[in-house]
CSV table of C-alpha atoms in Angstrom, one decimal:
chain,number,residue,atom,x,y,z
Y,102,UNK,CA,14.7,-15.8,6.0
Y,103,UNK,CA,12.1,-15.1,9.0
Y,104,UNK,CA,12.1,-17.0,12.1
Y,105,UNK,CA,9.4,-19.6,10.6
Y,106,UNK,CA,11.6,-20.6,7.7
Y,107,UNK,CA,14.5,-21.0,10.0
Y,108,UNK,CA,12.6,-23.3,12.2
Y,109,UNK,CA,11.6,-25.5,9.1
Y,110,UNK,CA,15.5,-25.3,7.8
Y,111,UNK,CA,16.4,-26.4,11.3
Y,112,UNK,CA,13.8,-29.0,11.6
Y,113,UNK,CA,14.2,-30.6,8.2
Y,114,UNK,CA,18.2,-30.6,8.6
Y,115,UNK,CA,17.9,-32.6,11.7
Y,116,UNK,CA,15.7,-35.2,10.4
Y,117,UNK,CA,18.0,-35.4,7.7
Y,118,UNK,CA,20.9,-36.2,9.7
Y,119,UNK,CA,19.0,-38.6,11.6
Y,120,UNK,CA,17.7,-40.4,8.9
Y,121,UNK,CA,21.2,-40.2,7.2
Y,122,UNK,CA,22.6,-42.2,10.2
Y,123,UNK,CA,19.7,-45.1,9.6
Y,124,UNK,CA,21.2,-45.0,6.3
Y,125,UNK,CA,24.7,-45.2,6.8
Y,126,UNK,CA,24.4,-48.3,9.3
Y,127,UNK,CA,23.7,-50.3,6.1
Y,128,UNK,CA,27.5,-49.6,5.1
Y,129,UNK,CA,30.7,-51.0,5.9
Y,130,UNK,CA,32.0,-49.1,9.5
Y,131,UNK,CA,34.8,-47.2,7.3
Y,132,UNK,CA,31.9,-45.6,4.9
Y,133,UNK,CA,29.9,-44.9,8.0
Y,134,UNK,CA,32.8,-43.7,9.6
Y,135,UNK,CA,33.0,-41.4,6.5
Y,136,UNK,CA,29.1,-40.6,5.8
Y,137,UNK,CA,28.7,-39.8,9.9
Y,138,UNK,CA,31.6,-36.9,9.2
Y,139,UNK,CA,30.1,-35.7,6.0
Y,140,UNK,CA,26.8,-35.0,8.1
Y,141,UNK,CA,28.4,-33.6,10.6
Y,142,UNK,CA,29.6,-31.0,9.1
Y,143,UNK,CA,26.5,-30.3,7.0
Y,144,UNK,CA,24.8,-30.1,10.4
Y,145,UNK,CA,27.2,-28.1,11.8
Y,146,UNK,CA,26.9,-25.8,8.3
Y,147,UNK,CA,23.5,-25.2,8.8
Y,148,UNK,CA,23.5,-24.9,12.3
Y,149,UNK,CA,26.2,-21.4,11.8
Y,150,UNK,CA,24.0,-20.3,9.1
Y,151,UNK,CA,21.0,-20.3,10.9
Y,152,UNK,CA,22.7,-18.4,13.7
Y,153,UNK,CA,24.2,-15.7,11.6
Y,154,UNK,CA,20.6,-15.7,10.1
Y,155,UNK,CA,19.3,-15.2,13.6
Y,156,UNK,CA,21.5,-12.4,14.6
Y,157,UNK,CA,20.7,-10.6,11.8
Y,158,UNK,CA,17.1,-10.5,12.1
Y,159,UNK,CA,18.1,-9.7,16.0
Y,160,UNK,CA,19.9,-6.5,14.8
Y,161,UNK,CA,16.7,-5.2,13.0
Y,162,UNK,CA,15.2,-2.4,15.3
Y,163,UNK,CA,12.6,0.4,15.5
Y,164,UNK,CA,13.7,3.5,16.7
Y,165,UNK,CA,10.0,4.7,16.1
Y,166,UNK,CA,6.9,3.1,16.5
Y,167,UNK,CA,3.2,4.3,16.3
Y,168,UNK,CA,1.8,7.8,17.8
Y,169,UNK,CA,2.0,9.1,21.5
Y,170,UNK,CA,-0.1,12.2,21.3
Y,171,UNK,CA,-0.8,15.4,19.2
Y,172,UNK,CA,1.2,19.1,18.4
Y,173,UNK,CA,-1.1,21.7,20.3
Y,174,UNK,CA,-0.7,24.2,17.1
Y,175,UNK,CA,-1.0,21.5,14.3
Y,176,UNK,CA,-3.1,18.5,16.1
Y,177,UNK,CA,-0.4,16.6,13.4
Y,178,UNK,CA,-0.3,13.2,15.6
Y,179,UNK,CA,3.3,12.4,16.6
Y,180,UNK,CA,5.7,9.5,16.6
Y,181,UNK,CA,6.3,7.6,19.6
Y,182,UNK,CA,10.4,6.9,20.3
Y,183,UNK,CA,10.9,3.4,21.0
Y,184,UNK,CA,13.6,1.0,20.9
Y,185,UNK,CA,11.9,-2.3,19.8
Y,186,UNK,CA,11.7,-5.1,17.3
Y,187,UNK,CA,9.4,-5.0,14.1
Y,188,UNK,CA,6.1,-5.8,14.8
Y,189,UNK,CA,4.3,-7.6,11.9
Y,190,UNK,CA,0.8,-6.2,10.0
Y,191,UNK,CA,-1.4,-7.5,7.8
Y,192,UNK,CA,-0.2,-7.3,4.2
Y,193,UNK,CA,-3.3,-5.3,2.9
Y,194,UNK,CA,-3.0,-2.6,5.2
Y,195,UNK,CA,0.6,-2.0,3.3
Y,196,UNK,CA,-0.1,-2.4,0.0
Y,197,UNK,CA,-1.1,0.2,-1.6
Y,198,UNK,CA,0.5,2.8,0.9
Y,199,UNK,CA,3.9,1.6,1.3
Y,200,UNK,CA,4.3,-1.4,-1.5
Y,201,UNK,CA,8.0,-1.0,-1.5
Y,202,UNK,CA,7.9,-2.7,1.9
Y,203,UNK,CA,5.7,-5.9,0.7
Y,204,UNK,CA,7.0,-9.2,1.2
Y,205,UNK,CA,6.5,-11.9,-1.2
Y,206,UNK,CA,6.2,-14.3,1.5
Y,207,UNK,CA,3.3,-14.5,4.0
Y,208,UNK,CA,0.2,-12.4,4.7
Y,209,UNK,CA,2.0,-10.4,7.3
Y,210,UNK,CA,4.9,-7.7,7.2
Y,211,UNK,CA,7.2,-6.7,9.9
Y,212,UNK,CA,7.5,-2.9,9.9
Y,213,UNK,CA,8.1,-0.1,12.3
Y,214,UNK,CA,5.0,1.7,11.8
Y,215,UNK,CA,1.0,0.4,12.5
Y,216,UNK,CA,-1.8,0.6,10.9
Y,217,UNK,CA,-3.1,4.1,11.8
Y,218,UNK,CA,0.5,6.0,10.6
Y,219,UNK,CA,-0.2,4.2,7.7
Y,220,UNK,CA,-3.7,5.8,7.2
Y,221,UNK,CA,-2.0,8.9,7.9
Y,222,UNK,CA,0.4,8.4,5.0
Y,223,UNK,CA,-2.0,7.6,2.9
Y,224,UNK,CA,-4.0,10.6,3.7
Y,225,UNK,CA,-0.9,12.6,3.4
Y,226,UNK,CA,0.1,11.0,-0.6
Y,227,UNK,CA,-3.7,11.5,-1.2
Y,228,UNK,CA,-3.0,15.0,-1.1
Y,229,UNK,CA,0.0,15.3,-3.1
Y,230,UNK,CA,-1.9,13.5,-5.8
Y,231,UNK,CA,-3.7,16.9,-6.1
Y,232,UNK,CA,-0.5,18.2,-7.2
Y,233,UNK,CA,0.8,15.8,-9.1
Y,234,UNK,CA,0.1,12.1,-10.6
Y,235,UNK,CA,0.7,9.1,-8.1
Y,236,UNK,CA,1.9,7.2,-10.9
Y,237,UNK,CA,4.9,9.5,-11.6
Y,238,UNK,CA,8.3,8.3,-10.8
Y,239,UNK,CA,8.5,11.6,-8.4
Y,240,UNK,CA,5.5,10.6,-6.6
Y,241,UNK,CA,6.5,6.6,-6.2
Y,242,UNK,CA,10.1,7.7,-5.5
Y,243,UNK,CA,9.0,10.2,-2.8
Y,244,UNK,CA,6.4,7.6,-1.2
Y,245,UNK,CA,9.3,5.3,-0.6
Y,246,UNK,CA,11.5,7.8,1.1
Y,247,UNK,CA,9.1,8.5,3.6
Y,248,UNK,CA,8.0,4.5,3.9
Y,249,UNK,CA,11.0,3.3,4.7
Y,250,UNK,CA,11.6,6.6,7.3
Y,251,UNK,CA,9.2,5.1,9.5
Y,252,UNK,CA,8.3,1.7,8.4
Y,253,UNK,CA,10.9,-0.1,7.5
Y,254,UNK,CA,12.1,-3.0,9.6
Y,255,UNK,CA,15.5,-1.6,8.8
Y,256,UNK,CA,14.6,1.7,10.0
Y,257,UNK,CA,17.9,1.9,13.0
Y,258,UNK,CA,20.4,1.3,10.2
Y,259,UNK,CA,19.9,4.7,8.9
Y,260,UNK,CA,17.7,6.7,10.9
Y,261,UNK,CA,17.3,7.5,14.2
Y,262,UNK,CA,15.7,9.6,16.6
Y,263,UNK,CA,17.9,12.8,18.5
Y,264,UNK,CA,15.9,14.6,20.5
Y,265,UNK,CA,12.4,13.7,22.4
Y,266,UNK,CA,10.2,15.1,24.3
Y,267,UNK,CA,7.6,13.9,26.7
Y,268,UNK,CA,3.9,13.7,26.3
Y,269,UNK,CA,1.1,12.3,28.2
Y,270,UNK,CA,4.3,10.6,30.1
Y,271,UNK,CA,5.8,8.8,26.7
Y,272,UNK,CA,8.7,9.7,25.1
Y,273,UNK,CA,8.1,11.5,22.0
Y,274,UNK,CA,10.6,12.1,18.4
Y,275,UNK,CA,11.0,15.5,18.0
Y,276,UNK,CA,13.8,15.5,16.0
Y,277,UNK,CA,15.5,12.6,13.6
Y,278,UNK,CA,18.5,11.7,11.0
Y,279,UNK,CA,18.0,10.3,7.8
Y,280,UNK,CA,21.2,9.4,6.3
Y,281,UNK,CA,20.8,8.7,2.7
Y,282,UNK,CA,23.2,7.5,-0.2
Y,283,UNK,CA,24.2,10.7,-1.7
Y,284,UNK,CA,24.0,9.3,-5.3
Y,285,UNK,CA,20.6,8.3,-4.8
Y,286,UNK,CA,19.3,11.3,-3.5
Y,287,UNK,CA,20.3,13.3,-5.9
Y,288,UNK,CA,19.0,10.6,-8.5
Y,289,UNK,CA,15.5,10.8,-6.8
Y,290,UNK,CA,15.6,14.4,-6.8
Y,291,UNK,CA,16.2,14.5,-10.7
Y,292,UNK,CA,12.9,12.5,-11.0
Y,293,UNK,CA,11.3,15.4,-9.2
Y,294,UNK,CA,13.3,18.3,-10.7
Y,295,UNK,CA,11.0,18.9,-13.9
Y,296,UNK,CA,8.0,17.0,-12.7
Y,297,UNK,CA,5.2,19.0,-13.8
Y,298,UNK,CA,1.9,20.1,-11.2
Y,299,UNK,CA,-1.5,20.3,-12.2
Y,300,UNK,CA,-1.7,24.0,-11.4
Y,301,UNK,CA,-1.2,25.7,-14.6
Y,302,UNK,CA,1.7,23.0,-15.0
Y,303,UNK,CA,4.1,24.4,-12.7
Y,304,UNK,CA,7.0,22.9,-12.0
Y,305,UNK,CA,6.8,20.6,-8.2
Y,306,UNK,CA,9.9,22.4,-6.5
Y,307,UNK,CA,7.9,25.3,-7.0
Y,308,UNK,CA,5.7,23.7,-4.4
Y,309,UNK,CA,8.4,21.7,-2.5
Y,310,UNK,CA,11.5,23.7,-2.3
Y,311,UNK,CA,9.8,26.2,0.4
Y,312,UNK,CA,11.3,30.0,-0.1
Y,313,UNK,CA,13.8,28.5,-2.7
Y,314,UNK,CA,11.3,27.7,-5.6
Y,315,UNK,CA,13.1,27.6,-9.1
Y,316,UNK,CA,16.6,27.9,-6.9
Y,317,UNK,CA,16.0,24.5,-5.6
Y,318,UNK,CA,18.8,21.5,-5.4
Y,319,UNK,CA,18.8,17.9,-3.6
Y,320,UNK,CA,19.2,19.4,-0.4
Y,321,UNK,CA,17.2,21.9,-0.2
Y,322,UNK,CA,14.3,19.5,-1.3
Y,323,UNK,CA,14.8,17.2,0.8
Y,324,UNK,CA,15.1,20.0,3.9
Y,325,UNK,CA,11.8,21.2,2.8
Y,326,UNK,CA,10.4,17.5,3.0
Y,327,UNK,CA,12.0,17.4,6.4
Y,328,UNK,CA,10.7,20.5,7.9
Y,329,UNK,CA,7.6,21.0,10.2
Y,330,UNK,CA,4.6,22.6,10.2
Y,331,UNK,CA,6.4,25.8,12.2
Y,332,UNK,CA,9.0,25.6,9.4
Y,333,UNK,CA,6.2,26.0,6.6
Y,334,UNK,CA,6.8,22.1,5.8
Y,335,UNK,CA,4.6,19.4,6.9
Y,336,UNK,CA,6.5,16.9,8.8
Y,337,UNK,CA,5.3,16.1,12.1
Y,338,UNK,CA,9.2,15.3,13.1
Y,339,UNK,CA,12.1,17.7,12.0
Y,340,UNK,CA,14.2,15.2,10.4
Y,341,UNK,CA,17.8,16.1,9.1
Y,342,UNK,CA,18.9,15.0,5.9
Y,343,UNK,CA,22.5,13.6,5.6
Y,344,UNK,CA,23.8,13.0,1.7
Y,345,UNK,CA,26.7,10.7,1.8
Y,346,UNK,CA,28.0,7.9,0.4
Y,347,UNK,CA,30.0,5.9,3.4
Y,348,UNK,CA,28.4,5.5,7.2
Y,349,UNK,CA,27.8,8.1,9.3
Y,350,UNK,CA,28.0,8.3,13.0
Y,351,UNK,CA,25.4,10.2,15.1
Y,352,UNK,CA,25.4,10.2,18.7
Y,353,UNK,CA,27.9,7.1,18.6
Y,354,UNK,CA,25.8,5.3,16.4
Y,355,UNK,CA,27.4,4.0,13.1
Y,356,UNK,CA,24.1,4.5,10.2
Y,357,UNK,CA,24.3,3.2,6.9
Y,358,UNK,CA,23.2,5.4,4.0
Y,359,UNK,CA,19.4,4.3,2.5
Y,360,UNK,CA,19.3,3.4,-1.2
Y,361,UNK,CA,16.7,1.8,-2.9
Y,362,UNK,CA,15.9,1.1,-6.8
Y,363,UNK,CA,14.6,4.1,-8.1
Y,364,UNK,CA,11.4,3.9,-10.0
């Protein structure tokens, strides 16, 4: 529920208690006595859902938002660290790059990333398409990982930023977690495992695994997804992959592990 519905549940609940208690005058004082308690409490019902509603949009923060500057070696822009709320953008700049994060409701999303990371991810799955198809599950379950690294509204539940540096006097990720379900990871990696390139049909870890090739497991993909440019991989972050299958802390922070539906 986002803060618009919750203003129409709040308004529409009050005028029904207040037209309830027109209502009820047209009763005997022990039913009205009776119908006043009985909307009470549904008042008072909706009034504790709507706050626990409330705080849990309230706990939904960005620990990354938008660009702050550019590597010297790689020009790769690089992600601001923030601590901030989602900011909303328009649906059709999503779809397409991240549809895992559409909304059925609305024309707008709330995310943790703006519209010019999201040309840069699309840029970025572009080229992977050369390599393989972008209707593959590999490819869909891939795009999602990385979506919901730095877009989702979710994104401090199980990622977060470690180490920053400063650039152009902004604070800048360097380094990140990413703690995902263990199950899941090694599921998505199975979609990927025997996914087959266009070069000469080549197998993707091949491509994706770094020095590890046909050696490759879940973790080692997923360290080769996570590595930067210095590191022969090609994210502009070095983020570290945690596998597990109950929270993690890091720094003091308790992080949930990601899952999603696999494709």
């Amino acid at each position: 529920m986002d803060k618009e519905h919750l203003r129409r549940a709040l308004s529409t609940g009050c005028e029904a208690y207040k037209g309830g208690r027109r209502a009820s005058r047209l009763y005997p004082p022990r039913l009205q006595r009776r119908a006043r308690t009985m909307m009470s409490s549904s008042l008072f019902a909706l009034l504790l859902a709507a706050l626990l509603v409330s705080s849990a949009v309230a706990q939904h923060q960005c620990v990354s938002y938008g660009y702050c500057g550019k590597d010297e070696d790689t020009e790769k822009d690089l992600p601001c660290a923030v601590d901030g709320q989602p900011t909303p953008i328009e649906k059709s700049k999503v779809q397409g790059v991240c549809p895992a994060l559409l909304d059925s409701d609305g024309k707008e999303v709330p995310a943790c990333c703006d519209a010019k990371q999201l040309q840069v991810f699309k840029d970025e799955f572009k080229a992977l398409t050369k390599l393989i198809s972008y209707k593959s599950k590999c490819f869909l379950n891939f795009q999602n990982l990385v979506c919901q690294a730095f877009c989702s509204p979710r994104q401090s539940e199980f990622f977060t930023v470690n180490a920053t540096t400063r650039v152009s006097e902004k604070d800048v990720a360097a380094e990140a977690v990413y703690v995902v379900d263990k199950d899941y990871a090694e599921s998505l990696y199975k979609t990927c495992r025997d996914t087959h390139t266009y070069v000469f049909g080549i197998k993707l870890p091949k491509f994706m695994c770094g020095k590890h090739g046909s050696s490759c497991s879940t973790e080692r993909f997923l360290n080769f997804i996570g590595s930067t440019p210095a590191e022969g991989g090609h994210s502009p972050v070095k983020i570290h992959y945690v596998l597990s299958k109950t929270p993690v802390k890091v720094g003091g922070k308790e992080l949930t592990p990601f899952k999603s539906t696999l494709f």
